[in-house]
Coordinates of C-alpha atoms in Angstrom, one line a residue:
Chain A
M5 CA 217.5 256.8 -51.9
H6 CA 215.8 257.5 -48.5
S7 CA 214.3 260.6 -49.6
A8 CA 213.8 259.3 -52.3
N9 CA 210.6 256.8 -50.5
S10 CA 209.9 259.3 -48.4
I11 CA 208.7 262.2 -50.8
T12 CA 207.2 259.4 -53.0
A13 CA 203.0 258.9 -52.6
T14 CA 202.5 254.7 -52.8
K15 CA 199.7 253.9 -54.4
P16 CA 197.1 252.2 -51.5
L17 CA 198.7 247.9 -51.5
L18 CA 194.5 246.9 -52.9
K19 CA 194.2 249.5 -55.1
E20 CA 197.4 247.7 -56.9
L21 CA 196.0 244.0 -56.4
A22 CA 192.9 245.5 -57.8
Q23 CA 193.9 246.8 -60.9
N24 CA 196.3 243.2 -61.3
L25 CA 193.7 241.2 -60.7
F26 CA 191.7 243.4 -63.4
F27 CA 194.4 242.9 -65.6
T28 CA 194.7 239.5 -65.1
S29 CA 191.2 238.5 -66.0
L30 CA 191.1 240.1 -69.2
A31 CA 193.7 238.7 -70.4
C32 CA 192.8 234.9 -69.3
L33 CA 189.1 235.6 -70.7
V34 CA 191.4 236.8 -74.8
I35 CA 193.3 233.2 -73.9
A36 CA 190.0 231.6 -73.0
V37 CA 188.3 232.6 -75.8
L38 CA 191.1 231.7 -78.3
M39 CA 191.5 228.1 -76.2
S40 CA 188.1 227.1 -76.8
L41 CA 188.7 228.2 -80.3
L42 CA 191.3 226.6 -81.1
S43 CA 191.2 223.1 -79.4
P44 CA 188.7 220.9 -78.8
L45 CA 187.4 221.9 -75.2
S46 CA 184.2 223.6 -73.6
T47 CA 184.2 227.6 -73.8
L48 CA 183.6 226.6 -70.0
A49 CA 186.5 224.4 -69.4
S50 CA 188.2 226.8 -71.6
L51 CA 187.7 229.4 -68.8
K52 CA 188.2 227.4 -65.9
I53 CA 191.8 226.4 -66.9
A54 CA 192.4 230.2 -68.3
F55 CA 191.2 231.5 -65.2
S56 CA 192.7 229.1 -62.5
Y57 CA 196.3 229.9 -64.4
G58 CA 195.8 233.9 -64.0
I59 CA 194.1 234.6 -60.7
S60 CA 196.4 232.0 -58.5
M61 CA 199.7 233.0 -60.1
T62 CA 198.3 236.7 -59.6
L63 CA 197.2 236.1 -56.0
L64 CA 200.0 233.9 -55.0
L65 CA 202.8 235.9 -56.3
N66 CA 201.5 239.6 -54.8
L67 CA 200.8 237.5 -51.1
F68 CA 204.4 236.3 -50.9
L69 CA 205.7 239.4 -51.6
V70 CA 203.0 241.4 -49.4
W71 CA 204.5 238.1 -46.6
W72 CA 208.3 238.1 -46.8
P73 CA 209.4 241.7 -48.2
S74 CA 212.4 240.5 -47.0
Y75 CA 213.2 237.6 -49.0
P76 CA 214.6 238.5 -52.8
V77 CA 211.9 239.2 -55.2
W78 CA 213.4 235.7 -57.7
I79 CA 212.1 233.3 -54.6
T80 CA 209.0 235.4 -53.8
A81 CA 207.7 235.8 -57.2
G82 CA 209.0 232.9 -58.7
S83 CA 207.0 230.6 -56.2
G84 CA 204.5 232.3 -56.4
V85 CA 204.7 231.5 -60.3
L86 CA 205.0 228.2 -59.8
L87 CA 202.9 227.2 -57.4
G88 CA 200.4 229.4 -59.5
L89 CA 201.8 227.1 -62.9
L90 CA 200.9 224.0 -60.9
L91 CA 197.5 224.8 -59.4
G92 CA 196.8 225.7 -63.5
T93 CA 198.1 223.0 -65.2
S94 CA 196.4 220.2 -62.5
V95 CA 193.0 222.1 -63.3
M96 CA 193.7 221.2 -67.0
I97 CA 194.3 218.0 -66.4
L98 CA 191.4 217.4 -64.9
E99 CA 189.4 219.3 -67.1
I100 CA 191.0 217.2 -70.2
H101 CA 191.3 213.7 -68.4
G102 CA 189.2 213.8 -65.6
S103 CA 191.5 212.4 -62.9
F104 CA 195.7 212.6 -63.1
T105 CA 195.9 208.8 -62.8
R106 CA 194.2 207.9 -66.0
A107 CA 195.7 211.4 -68.1
F108 CA 199.2 209.7 -66.2
T109 CA 199.0 206.2 -67.3
E110 CA 197.1 206.2 -70.9
Q111 CA 198.2 209.7 -71.9
P112 CA 201.8 211.1 -70.2
L113 CA 203.1 212.4 -73.4
Q114 CA 200.2 215.1 -74.0
V115 CA 200.9 215.6 -70.2
L116 CA 203.7 216.9 -70.7
G117 CA 202.9 218.7 -74.0
N118 CA 200.6 220.4 -71.6
L119 CA 202.9 221.2 -68.9
L120 CA 205.3 222.7 -71.5
I121 CA 202.7 225.0 -72.8
G122 CA 201.3 226.3 -69.5
L123 CA 204.6 227.0 -68.8
I124 CA 205.8 228.7 -71.7
F125 CA 202.5 231.0 -71.4
S126 CA 202.9 231.7 -67.7
F127 CA 206.1 232.8 -68.4
T128 CA 205.6 235.2 -71.3
V129 CA 202.8 237.0 -69.5
C130 CA 204.8 236.4 -66.2
Y131 CA 207.5 238.4 -68.5
F132 CA 205.9 240.9 -70.3
F133 CA 204.4 242.1 -66.5
Y134 CA 207.9 241.9 -65.4
I135 CA 208.9 244.9 -68.3
H136 CA 206.1 246.8 -67.9
Y137 CA 207.3 247.1 -63.4
R138 CA 210.6 247.9 -64.4
T139 CA 210.1 250.5 -66.8
Q140 CA 207.3 252.1 -64.2
K141 CA 209.9 251.5 -61.4
L142 CA 212.5 253.0 -63.3
Q143 CA 210.7 255.8 -64.1
A144 CA 209.3 256.4 -61.0
E145 CA 212.8 256.1 -59.9
Q146 CA 214.3 258.6 -62.4
A147 CA 211.0 261.5 -61.5
E148 CA 212.9 261.4 -57.7
K149 CA 216.0 261.7 -58.8
E150 CA 215.0 264.7 -61.0
K151 CA 212.3 265.8 -57.9
S152 CA 215.5 265.8 -55.0
L153 CA 218.1 266.9 -57.6
A154 CA 215.9 269.8 -57.7
L155 CA 215.0 269.8 -54.2
S156 CA 218.1 270.7 -53.0
Q157 CA 219.5 273.3 -55.3
L158 CA 216.3 275.2 -54.7
R159 CA 217.5 274.8 -50.8
L160 CA 220.8 275.7 -51.7
L161 CA 219.5 279.1 -53.2
Q162 CA 217.8 279.6 -50.1
S163 CA 219.8 278.8 -47.7
Q164 CA 222.6 282.3 -49.4
I165 CA 223.1 284.4 -46.3
E166 CA 223.2 288.1 -47.8
P167 CA 226.2 289.5 -48.2
H168 CA 224.3 292.2 -47.2
F169 CA 223.3 290.7 -43.9
L170 CA 226.5 288.6 -42.8
F171 CA 229.0 292.5 -42.7
N172 CA 226.3 294.4 -41.3
T173 CA 226.3 292.0 -38.5
L174 CA 230.1 291.4 -37.9
G175 CA 230.1 295.5 -38.4
N176 CA 227.8 295.7 -35.2
I177 CA 229.4 292.7 -33.3
Q178 CA 232.6 295.2 -34.1
G179 CA 230.5 298.1 -32.6
L180 CA 229.8 296.2 -29.4
V181 CA 232.8 294.5 -28.4
D182 CA 234.6 297.3 -26.6
T183 CA 231.8 299.3 -25.2
Q184 CA 228.9 296.4 -24.6
P185 CA 230.6 292.9 -24.4
D186 CA 228.2 290.8 -23.6
K187 CA 225.3 291.7 -26.4
A188 CA 228.2 291.3 -28.6
K189 CA 229.2 288.0 -27.3
Q190 CA 224.9 286.9 -27.9
M191 CA 225.4 288.6 -31.1
I192 CA 228.3 286.3 -32.0
Q193 CA 226.4 283.6 -30.3
A194 CA 223.4 284.3 -32.7
L195 CA 225.0 284.4 -35.8
T196 CA 226.9 281.2 -34.8
A197 CA 223.9 279.4 -34.4
L198 CA 222.5 280.7 -37.9
L199 CA 225.4 280.3 -39.7
R200 CA 225.8 276.5 -38.4
A201 CA 222.0 275.9 -38.7
N202 CA 222.0 277.2 -42.2
L203 CA 225.1 274.5 -42.8
S204 CA 223.3 271.3 -41.8
Q205 CA 219.8 271.6 -43.2
V206 CA 221.5 272.7 -46.3
R207 CA 222.6 268.7 -46.4
S208 CA 219.0 267.5 -44.8
D209 CA 215.8 266.8 -46.2
T210 CA 213.7 267.0 -43.0
T211 CA 214.4 269.4 -39.7
S212 CA 212.1 269.9 -36.9
L213 CA 209.6 272.6 -36.0
D214 CA 211.5 273.0 -33.1
Q215 CA 215.1 273.2 -34.8
E216 CA 213.8 275.7 -37.7
L217 CA 211.7 277.7 -35.0
G218 CA 215.8 278.1 -33.4
L219 CA 217.1 279.7 -36.8
V220 CA 214.2 282.1 -37.1
R221 CA 215.1 283.1 -33.4
A222 CA 218.7 283.4 -34.1
Y223 CA 217.9 285.8 -37.1
L224 CA 215.8 287.6 -34.7
E225 CA 217.9 288.5 -32.3
I226 CA 221.2 289.4 -34.7
Q227 CA 218.0 291.9 -36.3
Q228 CA 216.8 293.2 -33.3
L229 CA 220.1 294.3 -31.9
R230 CA 220.7 295.8 -35.0
M231 CA 217.6 297.6 -35.5
G232 CA 216.9 298.4 -32.2
P233 CA 213.4 299.6 -31.0
R234 CA 212.6 299.9 -34.5
L235 CA 211.9 296.2 -34.4
K236 CA 209.3 294.6 -32.1
W237 CA 209.0 290.5 -32.8
S238 CA 206.9 287.6 -31.3
I239 CA 206.9 283.5 -31.5
Q240 CA 203.7 281.8 -30.4
C241 CA 204.0 278.3 -31.1
P242 CA 203.0 275.0 -28.7
E243 CA 205.0 273.2 -27.6
S244 CA 203.4 270.2 -29.0
L245 CA 204.5 270.5 -32.4
H246 CA 207.6 270.9 -31.7
S247 CA 208.8 268.0 -32.9
V248 CA 206.5 267.5 -36.4
A249 CA 208.7 267.3 -39.2
I250 CA 208.7 270.3 -41.9
P251 CA 211.3 270.7 -44.7
P252 CA 213.6 273.1 -43.8
L253 CA 214.2 276.5 -44.4
L254 CA 210.4 276.9 -44.3
L255 CA 209.7 280.0 -42.1
Q256 CA 213.2 281.8 -41.7
P257 CA 213.1 282.9 -45.1
L258 CA 209.2 284.4 -44.4
V259 CA 210.3 285.7 -41.5
E260 CA 213.1 287.5 -43.8
N261 CA 211.1 288.7 -46.4
A262 CA 209.1 290.4 -44.0
I263 CA 212.1 292.3 -41.9
K264 CA 213.7 293.3 -45.4
H265 CA 211.1 294.3 -47.8
G266 CA 208.2 294.8 -45.1
L267 CA 209.8 296.8 -41.9
E268 CA 213.4 297.8 -43.0
P269 CA 212.1 300.9 -45.8
L270 CA 210.0 302.5 -42.8
P271 CA 212.3 304.6 -40.7
E272 CA 209.9 303.8 -38.1
G273 CA 210.0 300.2 -38.5
G274 CA 207.4 297.7 -37.1
E275 CA 206.1 294.6 -35.8
V276 CA 206.1 290.7 -37.2
S277 CA 204.6 288.0 -35.6
L278 CA 205.1 284.4 -36.2
E279 CA 201.7 281.9 -35.3
I280 CA 201.3 278.3 -35.2
T281 CA 198.6 276.3 -34.7
T282 CA 197.3 273.3 -35.5
E283 CA 193.7 272.5 -37.7
Q284 CA 193.0 269.0 -38.1
N285 CA 195.9 267.8 -40.2
L286 CA 197.0 270.8 -41.4
I287 CA 199.6 273.0 -39.7
Q288 CA 198.7 276.9 -39.7
L289 CA 201.5 278.9 -40.2
L290 CA 200.4 282.8 -40.2
V291 CA 203.8 285.9 -40.8
R292 CA 202.5 289.2 -40.2
D293 CA 203.9 292.2 -40.4
S294 CA 203.3 296.1 -39.9
G295 CA 205.1 296.6 -43.1
R296 CA 205.2 298.8 -46.4
G297 CA 203.6 295.8 -47.7
F298 CA 203.5 294.8 -51.4
T299 CA 204.8 297.2 -53.8
D300 CA 203.7 297.2 -57.3
H301 CA 206.7 297.8 -58.7
P302 CA 209.5 296.0 -56.9
T303 CA 212.0 298.0 -55.9
T304 CA 214.6 296.0 -53.9
Q305 CA 216.8 294.3 -55.7
G306 CA 215.2 290.1 -55.8
E307 CA 212.1 290.9 -54.1
G308 CA 209.5 287.8 -54.1
L309 CA 212.6 285.7 -55.6
G310 CA 212.4 283.9 -52.0
L311 CA 208.9 283.4 -52.2
S312 CA 208.9 281.9 -55.9
N313 CA 211.8 279.5 -54.6
L314 CA 209.2 278.8 -51.3
R315 CA 206.4 278.1 -53.5
Q316 CA 208.6 275.6 -55.7
R317 CA 209.9 274.1 -53.2
L318 CA 206.3 273.4 -51.3
E319 CA 205.2 271.7 -54.4
L320 CA 207.8 269.5 -54.9
F321 CA 208.2 268.4 -50.9
Y322 CA 203.6 267.9 -50.6
A323 CA 202.2 268.0 -54.3
D324 CA 199.4 269.7 -54.3
Q325 CA 198.3 269.4 -50.5
A326 CA 200.5 272.7 -49.0
K327 CA 199.0 275.8 -49.5
L328 CA 201.2 279.1 -49.4
T329 CA 198.9 282.7 -49.7
I330 CA 200.0 286.3 -49.1
T331 CA 197.5 288.6 -48.5
Q332 CA 197.0 292.3 -47.7
P333 CA 195.2 292.9 -44.9
K334 CA 193.3 296.6 -44.6
A335 CA 195.7 297.7 -42.0
G336 CA 198.9 297.7 -43.5
G337 CA 201.7 295.4 -43.4
T338 CA 201.8 291.6 -45.0
Q339 CA 200.0 288.4 -44.3
I340 CA 201.2 285.4 -45.2
Q341 CA 199.6 282.1 -44.6
L342 CA 201.8 278.6 -45.1
S343 CA 199.4 275.4 -44.5
F344 CA 200.8 272.3 -44.5
P345 CA 200.1 268.3 -43.4
L346 CA 201.3 267.4 -40.4
D347 CA 202.6 264.7 -41.6
I348 CA 204.9 264.1 -45.2
P349 CA 203.5 262.6 -47.5
G350 CA 205.3 259.1 -48.6
A351 CA 205.6 255.3 -47.8
P352 CA 207.5 254.9 -44.2
E353 CA 210.8 252.3 -45.5
N354 CA 208.8 249.6 -47.2
A355 CA 209.3 250.4 -51.1
H356 CA 208.3 247.1 -52.1
H357 CA 204.9 247.2 -54.7
L358 CA 203.3 245.4 -55.6
P359 CA 204.7 244.6 -59.3
L360 CA 203.5 241.5 -60.9
G361 CA 199.9 240.4 -62.0
Chain B
M13 CA 236.7 328.1 -38.2
P14 CA 234.7 325.0 -36.2
I15 CA 234.2 322.2 -38.2
T16 CA 230.8 320.1 -37.8
C17 CA 230.2 316.5 -38.9
L18 CA 226.9 314.9 -39.9
L19 CA 227.1 310.6 -39.6
A20 CA 223.8 308.7 -40.7
D21 CA 223.2 305.1 -40.3
D22 CA 220.1 303.4 -39.8
E23 CA 221.5 300.8 -37.9
P24 CA 222.4 302.0 -33.9
I25 CA 225.4 300.2 -33.5
L26 CA 227.4 301.3 -35.8
R27 CA 226.1 304.9 -35.8
F28 CA 227.6 304.8 -32.3
H29 CA 230.8 302.6 -32.9
L30 CA 230.9 305.2 -36.4
Q31 CA 230.8 308.0 -33.8
R32 CA 233.5 307.1 -30.8
Q33 CA 236.2 306.5 -33.3
L34 CA 235.1 309.7 -35.1
E35 CA 235.7 311.4 -31.6
E36 CA 239.0 309.8 -30.6
L37 CA 240.6 310.0 -33.9
W38 CA 239.6 313.3 -35.0
P39 CA 240.0 315.9 -31.5
E40 CA 239.4 318.6 -33.3
L41 CA 235.4 318.6 -34.8
D42 CA 233.5 320.2 -32.4
S43 CA 230.1 318.6 -32.9
I44 CA 228.8 315.4 -34.6
I45 CA 225.2 314.8 -35.1
T46 CA 223.7 311.8 -36.0
A47 CA 220.8 311.1 -38.1
A48 CA 218.8 307.9 -39.1
N49 CA 217.6 307.6 -42.1
G50 CA 217.9 309.2 -45.1
D51 CA 215.1 311.9 -44.4
E52 CA 216.4 313.3 -41.1
A53 CA 220.4 313.2 -42.8
W54 CA 218.9 315.8 -45.2
D55 CA 217.1 317.8 -43.2
L56 CA 219.5 318.3 -40.3
I57 CA 222.0 318.9 -43.1
Q58 CA 219.8 322.1 -44.5
E59 CA 219.3 323.1 -40.9
S60 CA 223.5 322.5 -39.9
Q61 CA 225.6 322.8 -42.6
P62 CA 228.0 320.4 -42.2
Q63 CA 231.3 320.4 -43.3
V64 CA 232.2 316.8 -43.3
V65 CA 229.1 314.1 -44.3
F66 CA 229.4 310.6 -43.7
L67 CA 226.1 308.7 -45.4
D68 CA 225.2 304.7 -45.1
I69 CA 224.0 304.2 -48.9
K70 CA 221.4 301.6 -47.6
M71 CA 218.6 303.5 -45.5
P72 CA 215.1 303.7 -44.9
G73 CA 213.5 307.1 -47.0
A74 CA 216.3 309.1 -49.0
S75 CA 218.9 306.6 -50.0
G76 CA 222.8 308.1 -49.0
L77 CA 223.6 308.3 -52.7
E78 CA 219.9 310.6 -53.1
V79 CA 220.9 312.8 -49.9
A80 CA 224.4 313.3 -51.4
H81 CA 222.4 314.4 -54.7
R82 CA 220.1 316.5 -53.3
M83 CA 223.2 318.2 -51.5
Q84 CA 224.5 318.7 -54.9
T85 CA 222.0 320.3 -56.8
S86 CA 221.3 323.3 -53.7
G87 CA 225.2 324.0 -53.4
L88 CA 225.6 322.5 -50.2
T89 CA 228.7 320.6 -50.6
E90 CA 230.4 323.2 -52.0
N91 CA 232.1 323.6 -48.6
C92 CA 231.1 319.8 -47.7
Q93 CA 233.4 316.8 -48.0
V94 CA 230.7 313.1 -48.5
V95 CA 232.4 310.0 -47.3
F96 CA 229.8 306.9 -48.3
L97 CA 229.2 303.7 -46.3
T98 CA 228.0 300.3 -47.1
A99 CA 228.4 297.3 -45.4
Y100 CA 228.6 295.4 -49.5
D101 CA 227.8 297.0 -53.0
Q102 CA 229.6 295.2 -55.4
H103 CA 227.8 298.2 -58.1
A104 CA 228.7 300.8 -55.8
L105 CA 231.9 300.3 -55.4
E106 CA 233.1 299.7 -58.8
A107 CA 231.9 303.6 -59.8
F108 CA 233.2 304.6 -56.5
D109 CA 236.9 303.8 -57.3
R110 CA 236.1 304.7 -61.0
E111 CA 234.9 308.9 -59.8
A112 CA 237.4 308.7 -57.0
L113 CA 234.5 309.2 -54.2
D114 CA 235.6 308.3 -50.8
Y115 CA 234.0 305.6 -48.9
L116 CA 234.2 303.1 -46.1
L117 CA 233.7 299.7 -45.4
K118 CA 231.6 298.8 -42.8
P119 CA 232.6 296.5 -40.9
L120 CA 235.2 299.5 -40.4
D121 CA 239.3 298.7 -40.3
E122 CA 241.0 301.5 -38.5
K123 CA 243.8 301.7 -40.9
R124 CA 241.3 303.1 -43.5
L125 CA 239.5 305.3 -42.0
E126 CA 242.4 307.4 -40.7
K127 CA 243.7 307.3 -44.1
T128 CA 240.1 309.3 -44.8
L129 CA 240.1 311.3 -42.0
D130 CA 243.6 312.3 -43.2
R131 CA 242.5 313.4 -46.3
L132 CA 239.4 314.8 -45.2
R133 CA 241.3 317.1 -43.1
R134 CA 244.4 318.2 -45.6
N135 CA 240.8 318.8 -48.2
L136 CA 239.3 321.2 -46.0
A137 CA 242.4 322.8 -45.2
E138 CA 242.8 323.6 -48.1
R139 CA 239.4 323.8 -49.1
Q140 CA 238.4 322.0 -52.1
P141 CA 235.3 320.7 -52.6
Q142 CA 235.3 317.3 -53.0
L143 CA 232.1 316.3 -54.9
A144 CA 233.2 319.1 -57.7
S145 CA 230.9 317.6 -60.4
L146 CA 227.3 317.4 -60.1
Q147 CA 227.7 315.2 -62.9
R148 CA 229.3 312.4 -61.5
L149 CA 226.8 311.8 -58.7
E150 CA 224.2 311.8 -61.1
E151 CA 225.7 309.3 -63.2
L152 CA 226.5 306.5 -60.3
L153 CA 222.2 307.5 -59.4
N154 CA 221.4 306.8 -62.7
T155 CA 223.6 303.1 -63.0
Q156 CA 222.2 302.2 -59.5
N157 CA 218.9 303.2 -61.1
Q158 CA 219.1 300.9 -63.9
L159 CA 221.3 298.0 -62.2
A160 CA 218.1 298.4 -59.4
K161 CA 215.8 298.0 -62.5
T162 CA 217.7 295.1 -64.6
A163 CA 218.5 293.3 -61.7
A164 CA 214.3 293.3 -60.5
P165 CA 211.6 291.6 -63.6
R166 CA 211.3 293.8 -65.8
Y167 CA 207.8 292.2 -65.9
L168 CA 205.0 291.7 -63.4
K169 CA 206.1 289.9 -61.1
W170 CA 203.1 289.8 -58.4
I171 CA 199.5 290.9 -58.9
K172 CA 196.9 292.1 -56.0
A173 CA 193.6 290.7 -56.6
L174 CA 190.6 290.4 -54.9
Q175 CA 188.7 287.3 -53.9
G176 CA 185.5 288.3 -51.1
D177 CA 186.5 291.2 -49.0
S178 CA 190.4 290.4 -48.7
I179 CA 193.0 291.8 -51.2
H180 CA 195.3 288.6 -52.0
V181 CA 199.3 288.9 -53.4
L182 CA 199.5 286.4 -56.1
D183 CA 203.2 285.2 -58.1
V184 CA 201.6 285.6 -61.9
E185 CA 203.3 282.0 -62.0
Q186 CA 200.4 280.7 -59.6
I187 CA 198.2 282.2 -62.5
L188 CA 196.5 279.8 -64.9
A189 CA 194.2 282.2 -67.3
F190 CA 193.0 285.4 -67.0
Q191 CA 189.1 285.9 -68.7
A192 CA 187.8 289.4 -69.4
E193 CA 184.3 290.2 -68.3
D194 CA 182.6 293.4 -68.8
K195 CA 184.4 295.9 -66.2
Y196 CA 187.2 293.3 -64.6
T197 CA 189.5 290.4 -65.6
T198 CA 189.0 287.0 -63.7
L199 CA 192.3 285.2 -62.9
I200 CA 191.8 281.5 -62.4
T201 CA 194.1 279.7 -60.3
S202 CA 194.2 276.2 -58.6
E203 CA 193.1 278.0 -55.7
G204 CA 189.9 279.8 -56.8
N205 CA 189.2 282.4 -58.5
F206 CA 190.2 286.2 -58.2
L207 CA 189.4 289.9 -59.7
I208 CA 191.2 293.0 -60.7
R209 CA 190.0 295.3 -62.4
T210 CA 193.5 295.8 -65.2
S211 CA 192.3 295.4 -68.7
L212 CA 193.4 292.6 -70.9
K213 CA 195.2 294.6 -73.2
Q214 CA 196.7 296.4 -70.0
L215 CA 198.2 293.0 -68.6
E216 CA 199.1 291.9 -72.3
Q217 CA 201.7 294.8 -72.4
E218 CA 203.1 293.8 -68.4
L219 CA 203.4 290.8 -68.7
A220 CA 205.7 288.2 -69.6
P221 CA 205.0 287.8 -73.3
D222 CA 206.5 284.0 -73.4
L223 CA 204.5 283.5 -70.4
F224 CA 200.9 284.5 -71.0
W225 CA 199.4 283.6 -74.6
R226 CA 196.6 285.7 -75.5
I227 CA 194.2 282.9 -77.2
H228 CA 190.9 284.6 -77.3
R229 CA 189.1 288.1 -77.3
S230 CA 188.9 287.9 -73.5
T231 CA 192.0 285.3 -72.7
L232 CA 195.5 285.1 -71.4
V233 CA 196.6 281.4 -71.0
Q234 CA 200.0 280.7 -69.2
V235 CA 201.5 278.7 -71.8
S236 CA 203.2 276.2 -69.3
Q237 CA 200.0 275.4 -68.0
I238 CA 198.2 274.0 -71.2
A239 CA 197.9 270.0 -71.0
R240 CA 197.3 269.8 -74.6
V241 CA 195.3 271.6 -77.5
S242 CA 192.5 270.3 -79.7
R243 CA 189.9 270.5 -82.1
S244 CA 186.1 270.1 -80.5
F245 CA 183.4 268.8 -82.9
T246 CA 182.3 271.5 -84.2
G247 CA 185.8 272.5 -85.3
Q248 CA 186.5 274.8 -83.2
L249 CA 190.1 275.1 -81.1
E250 CA 190.5 274.5 -77.6
V251 CA 193.2 274.3 -74.7
Q252 CA 192.8 272.0 -72.2
V253 CA 194.5 274.0 -69.1
E254 CA 195.3 271.4 -66.1
G255 CA 193.0 273.1 -63.1
I256 CA 191.1 274.2 -65.4
K257 CA 187.5 271.8 -66.2
K258 CA 186.4 273.8 -69.4
P259 CA 188.6 274.0 -72.3
L260 CA 189.6 277.3 -73.2
A261 CA 188.2 278.7 -76.9
V262 CA 191.2 280.0 -79.5
S263 CA 189.8 282.5 -81.5
R264 CA 190.5 282.3 -85.2
R265 CA 193.2 285.2 -84.8
F266 CA 195.2 283.8 -82.3
A267 CA 195.4 279.7 -83.5
D268 CA 198.3 280.6 -85.7
Q269 CA 200.5 280.2 -81.8
F270 CA 199.4 276.5 -82.3
K271 CA 200.3 276.0 -86.0
Q272 CA 202.6 272.8 -85.9
N273 CA 205.2 273.2 -88.9

């Protein structure tokens, strides 16, 4: 549930309130016209009565919901409706009878009747708004569920360590164990870090940039030992960004792609660099490699699959606020630019929308 | 007769490890030559004509299978034993078993390596060429290529396109529509327009037919991006695409696609 909340973008409260007030006013207008036609009341009096019911209820109900978000909805919303009802009925009594005492002494039955009509009227309106709110909420919840399911499936796909990579890494450890035990140890540590990070990230919705960079470093250290002088790499990231929250497995696939499809097919290897900067409220990621570049006819199995996966995840996570651009510099190689907002969109804990009107 | 062995693997540590194993388990070997990629291996094989060759399958340059194929076509396998190395290659392994070709899995299992070395020594003594049939390897190479083809998308997945001065690589699924204009084709995406020189006719053949539909002589549109189809007040059928302001005209010839049954 928490994950779902962190992804939703909540409508600003004021905007929602304005919308609710607008629809309430429309409804009040219609009722006022009906009232002036069907009863001896003047148009002005009908308007006054209808609006004092509608506006007071809408305002009170929403105010209570915002002020006491921790109380159950039936208490806050219910007391809002009740107070609104009393206010509206008072206005009605004053309009029709002039004063309370006169109304209660002269025509108590009619007052009771008015109160009853007001009651029925307000609860009908509230019921409609409530149904509307419920369906909206259910739809939103359903969408959230589907979204988080899709996200976790995509994440799982992305996290799968390629068997070729795993067996070759083990082969390297085997080769190092007798002659260079220190390096073998280093490789086991890097592989452990990689596996652990992978496992934990499959289960989490967000990670910190620092953690993700740890994963990338572990991956690059292994590749460094495997490829030797054929691989050169660098990572640049200001320390101030280390705690930024990002979706897991965002960087590692980009670096993996650069090596697997860019550098590994070249006998002479090459360079991969990762640069992270901020610009206004955006994080800018730049992955560059001096490799083979995108070929028109993909020859490596599953080429680009990781990128499509990443694009889908970014869209689910950041809607249209993330941008992934792949370019081919004139000097050769591939350059991938990724930018996304510093803050993950969505409201914090407070899941209370303004529901009724 | 002196025995020369060539060993090709792109990973230095793996190469060195196998070299040490061979030195230890097969002291009769006179020399071990190493290569770091397929092309280098092929050059060295031609130069020194080894009797035993260990070839990693996945290497930069030519793959191990390609090197073996070259050896066969130039008759270099007559006096040579070939053993393939691979970390994980399910399809190749099945084929190797079927064709009774020798292979070793990485990480190396010492007992398995000794078995292979025994067989190599026996074959060398009996002067039995191991890769007798050229046809076999060719078939193997073909199945490998076919596997790669079927696994990789048959249709265009990436398009290189120009925006200003820079070349962008676009995922076809990012592209909302293609519009032909004179010599160029404009790619419309939610992140702006790009240019390519490929004609719509050619694109239509290279793109997955269920992904893009032709709706006009000069327009291809991504089907899943169509928000709605409507008729303008002049009676023109139009397609509204999320992210493109102006509706795209559907010409009469392509209108059938949108007919309701």
